[in-house]
Every structure is written in structure tokens, then in C-alpha cells.
Coordinates of C-alpha atoms and ligand atoms in Angstrom, one line a residue:
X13 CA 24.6 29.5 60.2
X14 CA 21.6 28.2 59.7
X15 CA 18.5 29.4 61.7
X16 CA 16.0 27.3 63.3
X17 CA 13.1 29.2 62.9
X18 CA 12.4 33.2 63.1
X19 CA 12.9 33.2 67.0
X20 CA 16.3 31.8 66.8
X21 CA 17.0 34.5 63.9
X22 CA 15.7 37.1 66.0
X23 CA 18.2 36.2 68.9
X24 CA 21.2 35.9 66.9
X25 CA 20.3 39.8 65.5
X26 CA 19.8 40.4 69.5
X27 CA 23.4 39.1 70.4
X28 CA 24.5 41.3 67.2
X29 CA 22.8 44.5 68.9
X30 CA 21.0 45.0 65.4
X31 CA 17.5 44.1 67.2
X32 CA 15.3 47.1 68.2
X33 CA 12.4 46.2 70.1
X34 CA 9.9 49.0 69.8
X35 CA 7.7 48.9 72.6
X36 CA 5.4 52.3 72.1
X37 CA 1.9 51.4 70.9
X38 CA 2.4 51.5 66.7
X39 CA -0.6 51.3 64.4
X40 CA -0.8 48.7 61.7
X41 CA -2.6 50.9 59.7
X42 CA 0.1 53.1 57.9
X43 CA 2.6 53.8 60.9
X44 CA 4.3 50.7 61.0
X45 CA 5.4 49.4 58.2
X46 CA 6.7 53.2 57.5
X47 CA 8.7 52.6 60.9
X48 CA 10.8 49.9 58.9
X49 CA 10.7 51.8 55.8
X50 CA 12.4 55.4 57.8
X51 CA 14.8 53.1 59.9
X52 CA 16.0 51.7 55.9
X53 CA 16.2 55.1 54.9
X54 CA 18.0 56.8 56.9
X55 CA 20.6 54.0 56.6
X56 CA 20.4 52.2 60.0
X57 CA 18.5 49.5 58.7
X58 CA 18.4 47.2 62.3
X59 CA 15.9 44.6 62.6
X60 CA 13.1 45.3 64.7
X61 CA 10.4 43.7 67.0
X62 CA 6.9 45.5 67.7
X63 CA 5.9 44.2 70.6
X64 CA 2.8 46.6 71.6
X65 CA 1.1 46.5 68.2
X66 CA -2.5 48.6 68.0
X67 CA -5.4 46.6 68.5
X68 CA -3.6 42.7 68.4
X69 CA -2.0 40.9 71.1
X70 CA 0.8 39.4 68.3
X71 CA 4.4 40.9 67.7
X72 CA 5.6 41.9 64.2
X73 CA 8.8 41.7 63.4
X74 CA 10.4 43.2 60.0
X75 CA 13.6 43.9 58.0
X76 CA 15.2 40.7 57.5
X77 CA 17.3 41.3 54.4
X78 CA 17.7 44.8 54.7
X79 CA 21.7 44.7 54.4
X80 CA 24.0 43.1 52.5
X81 CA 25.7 41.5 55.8
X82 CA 22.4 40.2 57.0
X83 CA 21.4 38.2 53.6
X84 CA 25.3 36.9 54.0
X85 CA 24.1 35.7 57.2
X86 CA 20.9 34.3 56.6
X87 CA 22.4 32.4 53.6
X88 CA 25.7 31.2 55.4
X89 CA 28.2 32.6 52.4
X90 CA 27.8 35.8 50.2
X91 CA 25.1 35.2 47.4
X92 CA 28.3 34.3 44.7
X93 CA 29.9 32.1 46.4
X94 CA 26.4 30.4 47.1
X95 CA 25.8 30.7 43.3
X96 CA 29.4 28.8 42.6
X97 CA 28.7 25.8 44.9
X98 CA 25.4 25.6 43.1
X99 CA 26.7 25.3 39.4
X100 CA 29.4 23.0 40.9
X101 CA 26.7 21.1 41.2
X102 CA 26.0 20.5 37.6
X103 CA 30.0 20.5 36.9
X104 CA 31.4 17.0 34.9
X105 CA 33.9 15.9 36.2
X106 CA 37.6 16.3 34.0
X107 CA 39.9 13.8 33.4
X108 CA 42.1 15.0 36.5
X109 CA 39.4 14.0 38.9
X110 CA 38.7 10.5 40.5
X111 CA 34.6 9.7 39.7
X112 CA 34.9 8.1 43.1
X113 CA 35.7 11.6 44.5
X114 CA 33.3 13.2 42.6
X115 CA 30.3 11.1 43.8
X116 CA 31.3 11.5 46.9
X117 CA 31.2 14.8 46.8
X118 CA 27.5 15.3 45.5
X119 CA 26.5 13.3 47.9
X120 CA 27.7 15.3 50.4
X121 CA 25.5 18.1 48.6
X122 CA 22.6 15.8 48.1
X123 CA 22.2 13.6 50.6
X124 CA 19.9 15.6 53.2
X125 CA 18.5 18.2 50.9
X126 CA 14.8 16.5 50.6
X127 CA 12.3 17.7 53.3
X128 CA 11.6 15.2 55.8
X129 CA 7.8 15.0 56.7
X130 CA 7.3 14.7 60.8
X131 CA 4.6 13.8 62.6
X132 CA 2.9 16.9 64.3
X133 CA 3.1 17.0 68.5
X134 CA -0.3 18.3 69.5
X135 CA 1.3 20.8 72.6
X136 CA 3.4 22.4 68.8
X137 CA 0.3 24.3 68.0
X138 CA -3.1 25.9 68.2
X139 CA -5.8 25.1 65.9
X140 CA -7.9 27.7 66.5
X141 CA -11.7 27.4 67.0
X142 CA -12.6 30.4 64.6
X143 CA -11.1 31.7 61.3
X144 CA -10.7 35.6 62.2
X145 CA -7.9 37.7 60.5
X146 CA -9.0 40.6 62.4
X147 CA -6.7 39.2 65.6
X148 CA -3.3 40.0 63.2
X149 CA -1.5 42.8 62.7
X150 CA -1.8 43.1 59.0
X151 CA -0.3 46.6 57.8
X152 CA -1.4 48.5 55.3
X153 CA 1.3 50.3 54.2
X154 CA 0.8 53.3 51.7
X155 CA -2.1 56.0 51.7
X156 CA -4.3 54.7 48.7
X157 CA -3.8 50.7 49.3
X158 CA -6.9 49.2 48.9
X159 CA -6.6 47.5 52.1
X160 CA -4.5 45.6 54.3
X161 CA -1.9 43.1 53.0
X162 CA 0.2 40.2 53.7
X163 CA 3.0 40.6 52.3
X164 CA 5.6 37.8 53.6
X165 CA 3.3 35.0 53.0
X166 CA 4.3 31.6 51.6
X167 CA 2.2 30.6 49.3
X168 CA 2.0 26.5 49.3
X169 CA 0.2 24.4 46.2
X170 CA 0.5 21.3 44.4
X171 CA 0.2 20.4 40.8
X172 CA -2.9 18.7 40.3
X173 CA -1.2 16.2 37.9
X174 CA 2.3 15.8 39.2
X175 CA 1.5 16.4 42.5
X176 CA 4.9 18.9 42.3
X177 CA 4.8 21.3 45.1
X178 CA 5.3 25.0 44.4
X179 CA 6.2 27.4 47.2
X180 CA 5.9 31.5 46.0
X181 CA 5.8 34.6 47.9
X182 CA 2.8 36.4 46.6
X183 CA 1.0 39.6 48.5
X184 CA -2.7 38.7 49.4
X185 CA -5.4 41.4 50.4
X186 CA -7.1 41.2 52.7
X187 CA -11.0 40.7 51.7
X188 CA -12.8 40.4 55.8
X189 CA -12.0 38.0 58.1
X190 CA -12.1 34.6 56.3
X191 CA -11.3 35.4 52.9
X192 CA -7.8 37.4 51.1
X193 CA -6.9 37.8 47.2
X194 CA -4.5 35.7 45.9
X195 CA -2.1 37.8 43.6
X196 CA 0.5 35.4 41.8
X197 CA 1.1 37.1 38.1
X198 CA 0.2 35.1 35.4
X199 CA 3.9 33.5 35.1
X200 CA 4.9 32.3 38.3
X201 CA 4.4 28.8 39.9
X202 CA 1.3 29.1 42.1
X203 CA -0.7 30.7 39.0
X204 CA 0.3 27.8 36.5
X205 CA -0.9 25.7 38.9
X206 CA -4.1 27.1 39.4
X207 CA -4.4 26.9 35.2
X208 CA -4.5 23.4 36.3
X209 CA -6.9 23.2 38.2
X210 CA -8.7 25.5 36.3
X211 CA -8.7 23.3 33.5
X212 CA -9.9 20.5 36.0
X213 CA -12.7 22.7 37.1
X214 CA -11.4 21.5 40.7
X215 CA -10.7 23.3 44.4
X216 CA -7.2 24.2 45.0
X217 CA -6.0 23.4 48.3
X218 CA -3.6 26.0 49.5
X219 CA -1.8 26.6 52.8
X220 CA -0.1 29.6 53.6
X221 CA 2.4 30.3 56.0
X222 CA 3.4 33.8 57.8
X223 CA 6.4 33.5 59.5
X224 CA 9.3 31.1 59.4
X225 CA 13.0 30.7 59.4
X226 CA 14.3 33.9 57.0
X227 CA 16.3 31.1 54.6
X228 CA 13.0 29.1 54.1
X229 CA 11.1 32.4 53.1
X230 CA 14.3 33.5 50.8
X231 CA 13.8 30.0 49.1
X232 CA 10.0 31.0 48.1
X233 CA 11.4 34.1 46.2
X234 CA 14.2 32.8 45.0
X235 CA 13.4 32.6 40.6
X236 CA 13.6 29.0 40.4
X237 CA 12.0 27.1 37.3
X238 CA 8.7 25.4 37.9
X239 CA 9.2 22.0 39.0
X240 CA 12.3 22.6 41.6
X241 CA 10.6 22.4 45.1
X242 CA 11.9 25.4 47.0
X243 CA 11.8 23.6 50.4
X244 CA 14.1 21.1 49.1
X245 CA 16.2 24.0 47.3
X246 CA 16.0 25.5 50.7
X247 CA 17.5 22.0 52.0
X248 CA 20.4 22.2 49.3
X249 CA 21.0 25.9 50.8
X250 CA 21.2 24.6 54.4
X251 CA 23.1 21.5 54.2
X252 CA 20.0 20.3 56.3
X253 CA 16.5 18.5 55.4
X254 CA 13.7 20.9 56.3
X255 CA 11.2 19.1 58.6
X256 CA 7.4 19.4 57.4
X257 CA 3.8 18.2 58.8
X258 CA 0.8 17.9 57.1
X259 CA -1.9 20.2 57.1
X260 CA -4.8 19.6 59.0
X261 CA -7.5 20.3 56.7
X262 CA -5.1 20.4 53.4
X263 CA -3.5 17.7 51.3
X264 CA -0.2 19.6 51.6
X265 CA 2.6 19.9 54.0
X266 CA 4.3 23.3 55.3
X267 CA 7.2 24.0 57.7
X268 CA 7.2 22.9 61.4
X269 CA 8.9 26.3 62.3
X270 CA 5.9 27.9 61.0
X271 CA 4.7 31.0 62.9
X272 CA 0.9 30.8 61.6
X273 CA -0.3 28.7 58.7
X274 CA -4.1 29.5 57.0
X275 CA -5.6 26.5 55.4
X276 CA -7.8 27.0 52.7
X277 CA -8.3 26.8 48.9
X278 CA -9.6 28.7 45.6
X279 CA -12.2 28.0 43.7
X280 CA -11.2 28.5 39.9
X281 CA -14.2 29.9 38.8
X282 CA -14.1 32.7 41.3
X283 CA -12.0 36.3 41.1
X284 CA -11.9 39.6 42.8
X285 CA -10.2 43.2 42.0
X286 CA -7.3 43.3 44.1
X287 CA -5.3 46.3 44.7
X288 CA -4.2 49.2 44.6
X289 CA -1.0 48.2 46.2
X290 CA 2.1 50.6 46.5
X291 CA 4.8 48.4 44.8
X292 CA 8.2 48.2 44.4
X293 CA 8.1 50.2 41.4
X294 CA 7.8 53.1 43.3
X295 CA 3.8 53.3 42.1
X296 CA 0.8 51.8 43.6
X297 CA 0.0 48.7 41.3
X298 CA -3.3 48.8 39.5
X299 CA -6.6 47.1 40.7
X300 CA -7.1 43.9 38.4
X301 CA -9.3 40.4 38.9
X302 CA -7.3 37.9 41.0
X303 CA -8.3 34.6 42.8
X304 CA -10.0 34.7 45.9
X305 CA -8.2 32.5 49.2
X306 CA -10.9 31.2 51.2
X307 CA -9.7 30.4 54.8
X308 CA -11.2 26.8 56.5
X309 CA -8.2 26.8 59.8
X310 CA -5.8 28.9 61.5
X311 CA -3.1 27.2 63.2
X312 CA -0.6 29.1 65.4
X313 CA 2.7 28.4 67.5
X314 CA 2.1 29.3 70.8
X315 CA 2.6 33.0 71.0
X316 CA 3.2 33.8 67.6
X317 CA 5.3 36.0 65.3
X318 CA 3.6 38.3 62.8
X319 CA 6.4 38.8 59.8
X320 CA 6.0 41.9 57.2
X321 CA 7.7 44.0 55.0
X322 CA 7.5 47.5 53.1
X323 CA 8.3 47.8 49.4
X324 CA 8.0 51.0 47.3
X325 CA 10.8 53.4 46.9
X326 CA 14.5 51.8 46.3
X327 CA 16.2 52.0 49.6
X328 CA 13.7 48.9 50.9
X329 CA 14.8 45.2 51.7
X330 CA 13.2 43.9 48.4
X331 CA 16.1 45.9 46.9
X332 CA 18.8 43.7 48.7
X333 CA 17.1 40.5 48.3
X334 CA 17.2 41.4 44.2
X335 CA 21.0 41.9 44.2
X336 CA 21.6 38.9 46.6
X337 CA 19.4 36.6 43.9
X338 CA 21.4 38.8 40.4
X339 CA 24.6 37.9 42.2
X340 CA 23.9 33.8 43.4
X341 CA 22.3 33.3 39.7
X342 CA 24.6 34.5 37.9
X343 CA 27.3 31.6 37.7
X344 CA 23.9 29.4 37.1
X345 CA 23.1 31.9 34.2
X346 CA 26.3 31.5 32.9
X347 CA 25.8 27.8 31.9
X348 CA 23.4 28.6 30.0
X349 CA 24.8 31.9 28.3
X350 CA 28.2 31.2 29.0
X351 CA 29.7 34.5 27.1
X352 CA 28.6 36.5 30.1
X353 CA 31.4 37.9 32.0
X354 CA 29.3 39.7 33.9
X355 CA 25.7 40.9 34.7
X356 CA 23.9 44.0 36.6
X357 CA 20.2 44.5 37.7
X358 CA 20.3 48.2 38.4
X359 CA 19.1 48.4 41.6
X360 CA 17.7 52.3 40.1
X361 CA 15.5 50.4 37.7
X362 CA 13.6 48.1 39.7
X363 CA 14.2 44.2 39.1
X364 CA 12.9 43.4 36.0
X365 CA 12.9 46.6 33.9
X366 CA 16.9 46.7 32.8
X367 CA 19.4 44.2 32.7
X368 CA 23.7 45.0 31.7
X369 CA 25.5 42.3 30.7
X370 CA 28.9 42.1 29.8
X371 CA 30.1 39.3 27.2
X372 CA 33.5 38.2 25.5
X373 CA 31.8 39.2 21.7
X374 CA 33.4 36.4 19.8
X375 CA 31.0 36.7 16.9
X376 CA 28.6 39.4 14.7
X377 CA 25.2 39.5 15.7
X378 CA 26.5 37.9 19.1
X379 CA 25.0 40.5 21.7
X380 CA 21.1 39.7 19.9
X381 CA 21.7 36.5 20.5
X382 CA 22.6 36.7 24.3
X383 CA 19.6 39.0 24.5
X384 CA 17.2 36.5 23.6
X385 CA 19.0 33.9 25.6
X386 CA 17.8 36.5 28.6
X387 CA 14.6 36.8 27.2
X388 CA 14.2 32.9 27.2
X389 CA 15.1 32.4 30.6
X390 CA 13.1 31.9 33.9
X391 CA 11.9 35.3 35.3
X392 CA 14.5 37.0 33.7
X393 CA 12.1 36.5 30.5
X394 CA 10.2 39.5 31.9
X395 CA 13.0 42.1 31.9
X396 CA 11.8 44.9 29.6
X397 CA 15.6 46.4 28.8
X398 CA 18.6 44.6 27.9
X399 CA 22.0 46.2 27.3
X400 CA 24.6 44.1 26.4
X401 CA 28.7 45.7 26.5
X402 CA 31.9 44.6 26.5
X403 CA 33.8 43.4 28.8
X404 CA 35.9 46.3 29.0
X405 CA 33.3 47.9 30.5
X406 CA 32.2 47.8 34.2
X407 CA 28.6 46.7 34.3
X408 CA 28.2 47.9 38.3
X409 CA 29.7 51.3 37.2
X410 CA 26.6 53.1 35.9
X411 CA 29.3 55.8 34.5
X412 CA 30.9 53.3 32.2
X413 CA 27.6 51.9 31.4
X414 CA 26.2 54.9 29.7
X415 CA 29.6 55.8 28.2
X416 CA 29.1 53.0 26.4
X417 CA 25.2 53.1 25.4
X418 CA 26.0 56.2 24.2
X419 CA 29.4 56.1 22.4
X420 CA 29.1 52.5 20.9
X421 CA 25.5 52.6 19.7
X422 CA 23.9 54.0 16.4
X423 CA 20.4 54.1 17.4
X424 CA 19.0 52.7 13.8
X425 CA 21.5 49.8 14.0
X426 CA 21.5 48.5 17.6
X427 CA 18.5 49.6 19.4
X428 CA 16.2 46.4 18.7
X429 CA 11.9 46.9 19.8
X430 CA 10.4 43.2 19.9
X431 CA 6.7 44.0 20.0
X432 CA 3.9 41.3 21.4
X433 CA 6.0 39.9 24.7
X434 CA 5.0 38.7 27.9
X435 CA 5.8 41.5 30.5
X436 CA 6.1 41.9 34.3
X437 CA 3.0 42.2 35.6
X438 CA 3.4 45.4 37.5
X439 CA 4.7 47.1 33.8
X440 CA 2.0 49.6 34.0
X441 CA 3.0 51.5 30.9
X442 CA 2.2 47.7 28.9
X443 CA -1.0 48.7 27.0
X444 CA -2.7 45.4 28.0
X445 CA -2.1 43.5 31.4
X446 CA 1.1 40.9 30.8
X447 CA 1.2 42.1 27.3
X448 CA 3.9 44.7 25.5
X449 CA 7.6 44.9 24.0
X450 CA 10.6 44.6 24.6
X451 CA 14.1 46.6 24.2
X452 CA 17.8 45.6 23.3
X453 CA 20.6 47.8 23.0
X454 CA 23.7 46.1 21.8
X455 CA 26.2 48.5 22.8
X456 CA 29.3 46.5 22.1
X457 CA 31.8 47.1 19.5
X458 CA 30.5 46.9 16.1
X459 CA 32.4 44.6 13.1
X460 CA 32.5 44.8 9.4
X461 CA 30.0 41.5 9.8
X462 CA 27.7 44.2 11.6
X463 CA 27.8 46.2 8.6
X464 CA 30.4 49.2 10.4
X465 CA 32.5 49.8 7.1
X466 CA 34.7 52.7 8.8
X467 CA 37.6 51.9 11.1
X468 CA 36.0 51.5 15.0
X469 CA 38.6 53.9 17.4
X470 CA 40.4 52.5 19.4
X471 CA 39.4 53.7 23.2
X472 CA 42.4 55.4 25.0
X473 CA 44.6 53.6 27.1
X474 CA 48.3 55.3 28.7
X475 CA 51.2 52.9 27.7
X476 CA 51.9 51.1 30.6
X477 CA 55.7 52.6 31.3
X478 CA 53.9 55.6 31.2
X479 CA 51.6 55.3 33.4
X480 CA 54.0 53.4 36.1
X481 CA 56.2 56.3 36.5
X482 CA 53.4 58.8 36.4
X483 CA 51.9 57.2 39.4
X484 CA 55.4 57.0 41.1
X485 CA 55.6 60.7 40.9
X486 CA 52.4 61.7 41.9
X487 CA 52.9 59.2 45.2
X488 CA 56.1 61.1 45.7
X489 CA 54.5 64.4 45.0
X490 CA 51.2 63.7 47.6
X491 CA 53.7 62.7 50.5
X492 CA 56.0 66.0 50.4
X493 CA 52.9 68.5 50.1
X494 CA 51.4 66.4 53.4
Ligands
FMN504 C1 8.2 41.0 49.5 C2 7.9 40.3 48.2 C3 6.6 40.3 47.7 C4 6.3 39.7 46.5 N1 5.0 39.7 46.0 C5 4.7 39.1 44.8 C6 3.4 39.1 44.4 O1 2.5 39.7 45.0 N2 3.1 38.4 43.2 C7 4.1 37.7 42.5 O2 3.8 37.1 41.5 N3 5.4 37.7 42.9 C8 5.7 38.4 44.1 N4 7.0 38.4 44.5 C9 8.0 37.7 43.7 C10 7.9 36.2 43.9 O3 7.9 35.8 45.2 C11 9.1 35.5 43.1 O4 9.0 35.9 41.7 C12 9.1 34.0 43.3 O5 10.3 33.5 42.6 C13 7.9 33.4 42.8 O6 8.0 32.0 43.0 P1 7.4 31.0 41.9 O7 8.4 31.0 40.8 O8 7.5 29.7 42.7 O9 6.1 31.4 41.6 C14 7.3 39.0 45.7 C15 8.7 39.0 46.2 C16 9.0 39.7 47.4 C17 10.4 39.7 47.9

């Protein structure tokens, strides 16, 4: 199903009874955003609408993804099968399969996905006459933030070369009233294009939107390369063309169904501590120089929708949204490193510290290589640990897992440090900012090639006749003691 904007989402969680509306006055400042983060906790996880917010007239509404059932449907299929109906995508055809067919077929897939640009109507939205952030409800979420944050913005540039549009979801602090931070890390989309225009010594226009269909705002975090526009990949998602207009004061377009949009830009010469921010790390984020967003126009729907989230201890919505994207990536991951069977982002070690593959080990020296395939992909590039089994081994079963990083591993051997990487930027034990090592543990089965001259065991397995009329007779047994 696909969602027309947040209001249509919010009635569909309505009709599910999985809508709360909270209508006790609720502070921004701390008490709110720890309302979403309790109602996570404690497992119920509903959606929920503030509708008598502390000193604003607008409504916030939080925890969009904060089930596995709600991402499912938000993105109309679970993330997998998503995943497979993308790398069908880039499938040839075989020899059994008519090219007619075939073509037919992608453009079924393709035909609608670019965003359509529409004319605004002028009774769609309010410019208003003043830039003034102090009329939202911007949470601060944690004790020692250094402010207030948006934290479910989209964040819309161009390239100042290609013209290539970039959507990203990147928190921004607020500065005062007209001005917020701008904090993409060094590796994402909206930052390399601001090395552009850095190099340019130009103004970057920007637009940013709060609020919007929940699929559109899954398509700005969603890891894909620079150079895929995210509202057409948002298109491909839908089966449906997402309608733009064009800014007012920016040359760049954003989402009719936006809730609020800020029009601004950053000048490249200009930066700002930002932070602390309690992260999804389960720390507060340290204060570093960031570019500034300068605000020119706020335009609004009528009665708007104020959209936020809470990150910071592992039972969060960010938490979902990272196993929805491991699981829809992975059959795209597997073109590239095609000896993956398997793949698991532990949701204990927070996105991009540890990733467990499991691979069909063909060759010696096979599980290095697939680590540096990781290591040379997209955003996976950041991960600071990979452990690579094999495919005996059940990378979702943490058990197994360590079983076999600790019965298949000599640490001399098959524990690899690569110093001198890029790192996430919220690795705060990195000794400089974007800058520290890497780990690999190949924890498959080691070959004479790999220089194991002793005889590996075999790991112990029942025989099968065994085992059949073992089971048989502990049925029988569990039914006459019952
Ligand atoms: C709630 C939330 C907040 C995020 N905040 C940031 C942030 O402040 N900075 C950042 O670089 N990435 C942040 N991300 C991750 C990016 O949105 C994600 O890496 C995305 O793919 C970036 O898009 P890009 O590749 O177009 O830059 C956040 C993700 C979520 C779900």
C-alpha cells in the first residue's frame, strides 16, 4: 500500500488501532521524545500523535518504523522480497526467456518510477511571512544535547556540476530561529556535494523537508550510491512517480506531500560546533565543526505535521529501519559478492560496527577477499568488524556465531587489523575524526593453502537413521508422560 502522504499513513495506523493520540500537554524539551522512546521499550511500540504539544500550536507525530510489521507496511512487501524484485532488476535474461517478455517486464518496473514535477496550487501551502523555528516543536531528546534537533529531516541538494539531486536524512541543530547545523559525515551524498561547491567557492541551495509520506523518508536513508536519486528510487519502491514542485526561493524541487519545507543554503566557507547529540550508539556524539543551514522561507501545508524520532539505546526505530535495509540489500549485495549465503548486522552492535557473513568458501584466502569486497562497498565501507563463517553456521544465531569465532580461529592467523581507513563518523574510539582501522576475523574452516598442516575435525553430526528414530521415540515418550 502505498501512502499518500503522512496523514493518510497516520489513518491507516488509526483503522489498525496502533495510533495513540496523546492529548496531555507534553514538553518538547526532554519529555517527548522519551514518550516514544518508553512506549518502544516496554514493547508496545504504537504510533502516536501529540496533539497538545508545550508551547507550539503543531502536532508531532513519531514511531513510524518501530516494528517489523509496520516497515512491511510502509514498504508494501517484507524488506527481502523488496530486495529480490530489485536485483531482478539487473537479471539477463537466459535462453529460456522471450527478450520480448523480458522488456516488457522492466518496463512495467520502469516506466513511472521518475518524479513528475507539478505545478504548485497557491491554496496547497503557506509561505510564511517570517522565518521563526521557535513556532515547532523541535525535541531535544537526551539530558546533555547541545540543543534541540531535527531529526527526520530530508535533506535536498544538487550537484553543482551534474546537476544530480541527493536526498539524505541528516540531524540538524538547532542554532536560533533562522539558522540550524548541517551534520552530513564526511561520506555521504549531501557532504560530497558541498565539496563541490566548496571547490566552486559557491552558495549551496538547500531545501529541507519535515514531514512526508513514511516511504519517501525511508528512500532518504536508504544506502544508495551517490548518483541514484532517492525520489526516483522511492518511485521504483512504489510502482508510482512521486509528484514534486519547485521551491520558491531554491533551484530545487521537494515533495508535494510535504508537511513543512525550509528554504535556504550554506555558505562553504562557514562552520559551527555541532553537538553533543545522544546517538544511536548508545553515547552522546562529540561536538565537531559542521556547516551552518541558513533559512530564507518556511512553507507549510495547512495545519501541519511535526515528524521526529529518538535514537540512542537499541530497542529504538532506527534499530528496525537497519535490519529492514541489511535484509532488502542483501540480494543487491550479493551481485556483487556473490559467495555470500548470508549476512547479519547485529542489531547489539549498532549498524556499522560488526558485520557476519556467511559464504560457500570455494578457495584459500577466500574470506579476506569477501572482507574487502565489504570494505569497498557503499556505506558498508564504514563497518569497523567483519566476521566472515561458513555456511554451516547461522549468522542470525549469535550462539553459533561465537562458536565459531572462537573454535575456528587462531588469533595470529585470522584476525587481520587494516590501519589508516575511513571510519563511521560517530566511531568515537577513532583517534582522529573519520580516521582509524579496521578488523577481520575469518572464522571459516582453515585449508592446507591457509597453511593449517594438521587434519581440521570434523564438527559432530548424528547419522541420520539415528537421529529419525531418536526423535520418534522421544515424540512417543512426550505424549504418554502428558
Ligand atoms: C533517524 C536517522 C538520523 C540520521 N542522522 C544522520 C546524520 O545526522 N548524519 C548522517 O550523515 N547520516 C545520518 N543518518 C543516516 C543517513 O540518513 C543514511 O546514511 C543515508 O543513506 C544518507 O544518504 P546519502 O547517501 O544520500 O547521503 C540518519 C539516519 C536515520 C534513520
Amino acid at each position: 500500500m502505498v501512502f499518500s502522504d503522512l496523514r493518510d499513513y497516520l489513518k491507516f495506523q488509526e483503522k489498525n488501532n496502533d495510533l495513540v493520540h496523546v492529548t496531555d500537554e507534553v514538553d518538547p524539551d526532554l519529555e517527548l521524545t522519551y514518550i516514544l522512546s518508553e512506549e518502544e521499550r516496554i514493547g508496545k511500540k504504537r504510533t502516536m500523535l501529540f496533539e497538545n504539544v508545550k508551547n507550539s500550536d503543531i502536532p508531532v507525530a513519531g514511531n513510524f518504523f518501530s516494528t517489523d510489521q509496520k516497515i512491511e507496511n510502509i514498504l508494501g512487501d517484507k524488506p527481502y522480497n523488496v530486495g529480490l524484485r530489485l536485483k531482478n532488476l539487473v537479471r539477463i535474461p537466459d535462453d529460456t526467456e522471450s527478450m520480448i517478455s523480458r522488456g516488457l517486464q522492466m518496463m512495467k518496473e520502469l516506466g513511472g518510477i521518475r518524479p513528475k514535477v507539478e505545478q504548485r496550487k497557491s491554496s496547497e501551502f503557506n509561505v510564511l511571512e517570517k522565518v521563526d523555528l521557535g513556532r515547532y516543536p523541535i525535541t531535544k531528546n537526551w539530558p546533555m544535547d547541545g540543543g534541540k534537533y531535527i531529526t527526520m529531516p530530508l535533506v535536498i541538494t544538487k550537484d553543482p556540476v551534474t546537476g544530480q539531486r541527493n536526498v539524505g536524512t541528516y540531524r540538524m541543530q538547532v542554532f536560533d530561529n533562522e539558522t540550524t547545523g548541517m551534520h552530513w559525515h564526511i561520506h555521504k551524498g549531501g557532504a560530497e556535494h558541498f565539496s563541490e561547491y566548496k571547490k566552486e567557492s559557491k552558495t549551496m541551495d538547500v531545501a529541507v523537508v519535515i514531514g512526508t509520506d513514511p516511504l519517501t523518508f525511508f528512500s532518504s536513508i536508504a544506502p544508495l550510491p551517490n548518483g541514484i536519486d532517492e525520489f526516483s528510487f522511492r518511485g521504483l519502491l512504489a510502482r508510482k512517480s512521486l509528484e514534486l514542485i519547485k521551491g520558491e526561493t531554491v533551484d530545487l524541487e521537494y515533495p508535494r506531500n510535504s508537511e513543512i519545507v525550509l528554504e535556504g543554503y550554506i555558505d562553504p566557507s562557514e562552520t559551527r560546533v555541532e553537538g553533543p547529540f545522544g546517538d544511536h550508539t548508545g553515547y552522546y556524539s562529540l561536538e565537531e565543526q559542521f556547516p551552518v543551514f541558513h533559512i530564507k522561507k518556511i512553507i507549510e501545508k495547512k495545519n501541519p505535521i511535526y515528524m521526529t524520532t529518538i535514537v540512542g539505546k537499541l530497542w529504538h526505530e532506527d534499530v528496525r529501519i537497519g535490519k529492514a535495509i541489511e535484509r532488502m540489500f542483501l540480494p543487491l549485495v550479493q551481485i556483487q559478492i556473490p559467495e555470500i549465503v548470508d549476512m547479519n548486522i547485529p542489531e547489539e552492535t549498532v549498524v556499522s560496527n560488526m558485520i557476519v557473513v556467511s559464504i560457500k568458501k570455494r578457495y584459500p584466502g577466500q574470506a579476506k577477499k569477501v572482507m574487502f569486497a565489504i570494505w569497498g562497498t557503499g556505506q558498508m565501507a564504514l563497518t569497523k568488524i567483519v566476521v566472515v563463517v561458513d555456511d554451516d553456521v547461522d549468522v542470525h544465531d549469535m550462539k553459533q556465531v561465537m562458536w565459531a569465532m572462537t573454535t575456528r580461529i587462531d588469533p595470529s592467523s585470522d584476525v587481520f587489523i587494516i590501519p589508516g581507513t575511513p571510519t563511521d563518523s560517530l566511531d568515537h574510539p577513532a583517534r582522529i575524526f573519520n580516521y582509524g582501522s579496521k578488523m577481520g576475523i575469518d572464522a571459516t574452516r582453515k585449508t592446507k593453502e591457509e597453511n593449517y598442516n594438521r587434519v581440521w575435525p570434523e564438527t559432530l553430526k548424528m547419522d541420520a537413521d539415528i537421529e529419525k528414530k531418536v526423535d520418534e521415540l522421544i515424540n512417543r515418550l512426550g505424549s504418554s508422560q502428558n
